[in-house]
mmCIF file of C-alpha atoms and ligand atoms in Angstrom:
data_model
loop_
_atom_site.group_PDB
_atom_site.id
_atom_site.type_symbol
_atom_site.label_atom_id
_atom_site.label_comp_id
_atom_site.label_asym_id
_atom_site.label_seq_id
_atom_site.Cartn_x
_atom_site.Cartn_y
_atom_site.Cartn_z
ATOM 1 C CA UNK A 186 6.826 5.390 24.664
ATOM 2 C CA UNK A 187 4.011 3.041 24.397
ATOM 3 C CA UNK A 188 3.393 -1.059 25.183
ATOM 4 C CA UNK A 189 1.660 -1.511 21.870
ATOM 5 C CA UNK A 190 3.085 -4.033 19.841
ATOM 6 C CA UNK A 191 4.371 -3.327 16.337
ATOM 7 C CA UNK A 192 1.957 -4.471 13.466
ATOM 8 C CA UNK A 193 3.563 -5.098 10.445
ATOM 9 C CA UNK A 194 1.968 -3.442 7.034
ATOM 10 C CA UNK A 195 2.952 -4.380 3.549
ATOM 11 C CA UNK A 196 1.751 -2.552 0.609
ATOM 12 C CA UNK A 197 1.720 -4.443 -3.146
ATOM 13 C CA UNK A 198 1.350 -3.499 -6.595
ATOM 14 C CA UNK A 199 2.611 -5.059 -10.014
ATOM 15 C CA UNK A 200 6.153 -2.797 -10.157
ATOM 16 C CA UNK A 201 6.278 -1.629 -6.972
ATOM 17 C CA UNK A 202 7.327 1.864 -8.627
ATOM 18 C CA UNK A 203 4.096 3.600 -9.065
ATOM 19 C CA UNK A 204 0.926 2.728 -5.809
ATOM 20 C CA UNK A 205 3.065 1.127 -3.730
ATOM 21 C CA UNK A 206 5.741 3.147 -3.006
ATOM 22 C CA UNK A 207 2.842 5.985 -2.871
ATOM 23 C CA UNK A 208 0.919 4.209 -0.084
ATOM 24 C CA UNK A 209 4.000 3.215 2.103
ATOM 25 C CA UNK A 210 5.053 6.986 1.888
ATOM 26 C CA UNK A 211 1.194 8.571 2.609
ATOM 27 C CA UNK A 212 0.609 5.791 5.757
ATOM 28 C CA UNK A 213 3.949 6.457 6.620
ATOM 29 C CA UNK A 214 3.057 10.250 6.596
ATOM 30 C CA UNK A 215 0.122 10.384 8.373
ATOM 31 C CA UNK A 216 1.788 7.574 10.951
ATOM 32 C CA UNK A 217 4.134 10.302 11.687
ATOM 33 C CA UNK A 218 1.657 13.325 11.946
ATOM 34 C CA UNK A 219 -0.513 11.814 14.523
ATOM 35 C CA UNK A 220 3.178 10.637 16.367
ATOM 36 C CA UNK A 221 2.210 6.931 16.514
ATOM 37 C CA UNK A 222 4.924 5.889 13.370
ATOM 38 C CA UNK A 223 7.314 3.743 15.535
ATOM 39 C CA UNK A 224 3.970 1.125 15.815
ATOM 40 C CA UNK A 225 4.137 0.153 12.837
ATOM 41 C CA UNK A 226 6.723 -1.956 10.525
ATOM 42 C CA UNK A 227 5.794 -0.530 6.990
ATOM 43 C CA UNK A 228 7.129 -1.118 3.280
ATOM 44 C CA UNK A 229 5.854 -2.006 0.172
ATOM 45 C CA UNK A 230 6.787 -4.144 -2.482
ATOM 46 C CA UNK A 231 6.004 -5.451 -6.052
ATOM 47 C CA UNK A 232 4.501 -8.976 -7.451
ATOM 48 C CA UNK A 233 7.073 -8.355 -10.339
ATOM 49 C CA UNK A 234 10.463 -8.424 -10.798
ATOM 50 C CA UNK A 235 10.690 -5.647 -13.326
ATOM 51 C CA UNK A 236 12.356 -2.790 -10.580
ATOM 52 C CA UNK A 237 14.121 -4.140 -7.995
ATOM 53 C CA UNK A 238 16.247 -1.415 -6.735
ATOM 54 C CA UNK A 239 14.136 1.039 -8.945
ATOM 55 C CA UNK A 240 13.318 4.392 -6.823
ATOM 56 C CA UNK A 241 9.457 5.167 -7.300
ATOM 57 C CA UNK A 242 7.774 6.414 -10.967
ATOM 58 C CA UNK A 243 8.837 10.225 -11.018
ATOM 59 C CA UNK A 244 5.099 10.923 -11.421
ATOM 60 C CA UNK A 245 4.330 9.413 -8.180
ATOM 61 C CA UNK A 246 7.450 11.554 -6.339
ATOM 62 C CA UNK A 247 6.196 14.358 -7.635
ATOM 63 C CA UNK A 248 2.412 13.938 -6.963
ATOM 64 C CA UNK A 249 3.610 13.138 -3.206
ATOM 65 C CA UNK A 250 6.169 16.040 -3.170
ATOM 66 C CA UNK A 251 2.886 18.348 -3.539
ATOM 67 C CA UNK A 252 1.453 16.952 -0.679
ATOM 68 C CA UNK A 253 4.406 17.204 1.319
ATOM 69 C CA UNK A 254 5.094 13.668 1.222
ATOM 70 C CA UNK A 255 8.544 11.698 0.499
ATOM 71 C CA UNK A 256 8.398 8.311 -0.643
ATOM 72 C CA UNK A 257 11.178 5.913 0.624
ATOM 73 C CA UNK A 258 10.741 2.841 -1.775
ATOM 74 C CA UNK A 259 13.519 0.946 -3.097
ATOM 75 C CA UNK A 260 11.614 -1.264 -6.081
ATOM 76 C CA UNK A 261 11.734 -5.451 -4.540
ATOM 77 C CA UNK A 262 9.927 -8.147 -5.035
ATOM 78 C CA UNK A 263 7.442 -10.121 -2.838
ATOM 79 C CA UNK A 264 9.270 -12.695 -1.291
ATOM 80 C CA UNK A 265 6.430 -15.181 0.132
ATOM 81 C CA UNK A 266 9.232 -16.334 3.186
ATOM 82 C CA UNK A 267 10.361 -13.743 4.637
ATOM 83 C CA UNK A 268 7.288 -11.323 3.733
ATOM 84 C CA UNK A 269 4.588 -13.599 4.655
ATOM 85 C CA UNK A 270 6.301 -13.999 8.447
ATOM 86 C CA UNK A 271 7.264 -10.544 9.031
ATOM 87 C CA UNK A 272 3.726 -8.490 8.613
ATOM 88 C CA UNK A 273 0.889 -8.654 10.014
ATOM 89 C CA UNK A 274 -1.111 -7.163 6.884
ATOM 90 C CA UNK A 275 -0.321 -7.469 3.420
ATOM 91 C CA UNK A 276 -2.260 -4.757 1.545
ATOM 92 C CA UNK A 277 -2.412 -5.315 -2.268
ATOM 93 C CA UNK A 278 -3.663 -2.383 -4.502
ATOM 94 C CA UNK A 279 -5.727 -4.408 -6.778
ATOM 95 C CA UNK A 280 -7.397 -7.874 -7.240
ATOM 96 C CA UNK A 281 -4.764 -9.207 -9.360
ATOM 97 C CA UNK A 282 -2.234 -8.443 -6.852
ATOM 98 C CA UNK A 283 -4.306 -9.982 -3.741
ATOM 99 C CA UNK A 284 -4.502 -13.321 -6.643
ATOM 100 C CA UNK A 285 -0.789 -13.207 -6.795
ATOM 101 C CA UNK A 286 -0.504 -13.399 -3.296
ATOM 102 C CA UNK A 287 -2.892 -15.603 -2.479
ATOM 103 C CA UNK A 288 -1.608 -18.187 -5.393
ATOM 104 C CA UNK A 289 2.069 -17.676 -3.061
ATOM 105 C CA UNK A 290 0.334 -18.955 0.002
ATOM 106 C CA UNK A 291 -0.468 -15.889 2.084
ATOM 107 C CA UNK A 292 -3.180 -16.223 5.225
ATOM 108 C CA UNK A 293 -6.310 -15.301 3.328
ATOM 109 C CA UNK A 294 -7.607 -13.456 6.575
ATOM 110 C CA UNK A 295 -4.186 -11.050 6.530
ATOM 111 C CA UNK A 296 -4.734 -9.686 2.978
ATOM 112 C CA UNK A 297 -6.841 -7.178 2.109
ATOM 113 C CA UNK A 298 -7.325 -4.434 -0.588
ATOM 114 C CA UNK A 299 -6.091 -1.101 0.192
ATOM 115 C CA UNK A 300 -9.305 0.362 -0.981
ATOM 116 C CA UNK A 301 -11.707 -1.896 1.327
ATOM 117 C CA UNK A 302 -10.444 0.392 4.069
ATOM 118 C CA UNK A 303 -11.780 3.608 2.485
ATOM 119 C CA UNK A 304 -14.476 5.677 3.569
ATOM 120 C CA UNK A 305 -16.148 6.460 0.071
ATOM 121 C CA UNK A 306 -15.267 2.405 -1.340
ATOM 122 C CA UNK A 307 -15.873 -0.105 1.660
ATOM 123 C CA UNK A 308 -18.916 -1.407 0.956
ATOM 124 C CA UNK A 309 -18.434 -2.105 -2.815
ATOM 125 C CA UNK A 310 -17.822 -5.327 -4.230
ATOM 126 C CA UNK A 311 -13.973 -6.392 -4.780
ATOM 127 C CA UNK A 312 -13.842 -5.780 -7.846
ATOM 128 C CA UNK A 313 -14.697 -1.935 -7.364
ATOM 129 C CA UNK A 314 -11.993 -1.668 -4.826
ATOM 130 C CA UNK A 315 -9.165 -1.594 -7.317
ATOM 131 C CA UNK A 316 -6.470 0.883 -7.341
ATOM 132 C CA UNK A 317 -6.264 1.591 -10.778
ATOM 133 C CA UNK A 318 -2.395 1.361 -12.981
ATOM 134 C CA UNK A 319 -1.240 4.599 -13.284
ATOM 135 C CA UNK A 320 1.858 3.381 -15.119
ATOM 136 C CA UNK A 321 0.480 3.581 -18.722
ATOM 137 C CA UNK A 322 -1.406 6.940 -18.422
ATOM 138 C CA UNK A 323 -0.500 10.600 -17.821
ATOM 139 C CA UNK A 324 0.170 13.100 -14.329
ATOM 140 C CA UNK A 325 -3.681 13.061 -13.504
ATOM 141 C CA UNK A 326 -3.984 9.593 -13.332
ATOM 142 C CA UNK A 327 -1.262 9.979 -10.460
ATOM 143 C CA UNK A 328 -3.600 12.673 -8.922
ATOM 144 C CA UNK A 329 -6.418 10.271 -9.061
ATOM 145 C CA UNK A 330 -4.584 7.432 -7.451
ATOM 146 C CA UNK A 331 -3.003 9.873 -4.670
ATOM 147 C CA UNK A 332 -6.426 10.571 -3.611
ATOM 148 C CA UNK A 333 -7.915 7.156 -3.469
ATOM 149 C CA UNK A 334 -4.933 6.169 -1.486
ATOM 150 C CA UNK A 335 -4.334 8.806 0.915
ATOM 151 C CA UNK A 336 -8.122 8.554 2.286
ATOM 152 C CA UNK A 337 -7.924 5.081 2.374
ATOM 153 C CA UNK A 338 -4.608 5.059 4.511
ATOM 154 C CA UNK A 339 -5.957 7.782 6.735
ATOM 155 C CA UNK A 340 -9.126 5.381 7.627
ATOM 156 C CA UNK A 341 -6.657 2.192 7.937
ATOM 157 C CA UNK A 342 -5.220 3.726 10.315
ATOM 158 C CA UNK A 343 -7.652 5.041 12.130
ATOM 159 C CA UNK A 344 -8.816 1.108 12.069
ATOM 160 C CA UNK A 345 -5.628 -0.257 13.327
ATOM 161 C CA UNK A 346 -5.752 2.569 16.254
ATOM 162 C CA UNK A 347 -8.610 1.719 17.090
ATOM 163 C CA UNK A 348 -7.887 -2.642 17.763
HETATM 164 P P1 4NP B 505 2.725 -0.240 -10.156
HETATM 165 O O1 4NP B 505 2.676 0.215 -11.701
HETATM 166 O O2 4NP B 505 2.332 -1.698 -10.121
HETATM 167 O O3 4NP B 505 1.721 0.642 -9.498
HETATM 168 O O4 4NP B 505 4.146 0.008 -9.698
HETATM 169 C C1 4NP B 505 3.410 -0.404 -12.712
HETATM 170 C C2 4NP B 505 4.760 -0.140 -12.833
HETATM 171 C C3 4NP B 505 5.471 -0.711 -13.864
HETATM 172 C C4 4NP B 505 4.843 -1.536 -14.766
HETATM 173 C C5 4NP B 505 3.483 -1.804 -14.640
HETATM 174 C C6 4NP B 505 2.773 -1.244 -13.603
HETATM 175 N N1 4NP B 505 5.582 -2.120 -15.837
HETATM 176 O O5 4NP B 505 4.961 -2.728 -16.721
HETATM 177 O O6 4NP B 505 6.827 -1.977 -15.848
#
């Protein structure tokens, strides 16, 4: 048991079916491995309405089920209200996302790119800090994405362990 108090983490992309889901599953993941899973309220969602109760992109189970890693998502939508109260941290995957956000009234100082977080990508500008739309392309652009995300969750967390 721990005193900590719970800090709420949401993750957004355009579908919530594809970098999302991936990046609720792989913080979720490595939440668990280091035992520290019940401080944190996770989920993800998607700016779009396109999947609501979609599971995740096959390509993006699959990429995860190689790492060991199950992926929870049911596809919703952002909902500024509820959303915007609940969590701490709202963690879009790219700039138009973070836009999207913003334009629904979000604290500017409680959003922040997934990628700003990671080791390699921190210090680049915003716009180089982009989780890149798998959707359109083929199983290594999942690869690609799976890496980008799982060392940038790995350092997030280390971050929010460290407050
Ligand atoms: P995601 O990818 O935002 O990472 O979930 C996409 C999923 C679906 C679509 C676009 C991007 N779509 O056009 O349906």
């Amino acid at each position: 048991m721990t005193d900590l108090p719970i800090t709420g983490v949401l993750f957004v992309c355009l579908g919530n079916i594809c970098r999302s889901p991936l990046a609720e599953g792989v913080f979720l993941h490595h939440a668990r491995a280091r035992g520290v899973h019940t401080e944190f309220d996770i989920d993800s969602c998607g700016t779009a309405h396109w999947h609501i109760g979609s599971p995740p992109d096959e390509r993006s189970v699959a990429v995860a089920a190689a790492h060991g890693v199950t992926l929870p998502s049911v596809g919703r939508q952002l909902n500024p209200v509820t959303d915007f109260a609940r969590f701490d941290w709202i963690i879009p995957m790219d700039v138009a996302n973070a836009e999207d956000i913003l334009a629904e009234g979000a604290q500017p100082e409680r959003v922040r790119l997934l990628l700003s977080f990671h080791p390699e990508m921190r210090a680049l500008q915003r716009e180089d800090q982009q989780v890149p739309d798998p959707y359109y392309g083929g199983q290594r652009g999942f690869r690609n994405v799976y890496e980008m995300i799982d060392a940038a969750c790995a350092a997030m967390l280390d971050e929010f362990l460290e407050d």
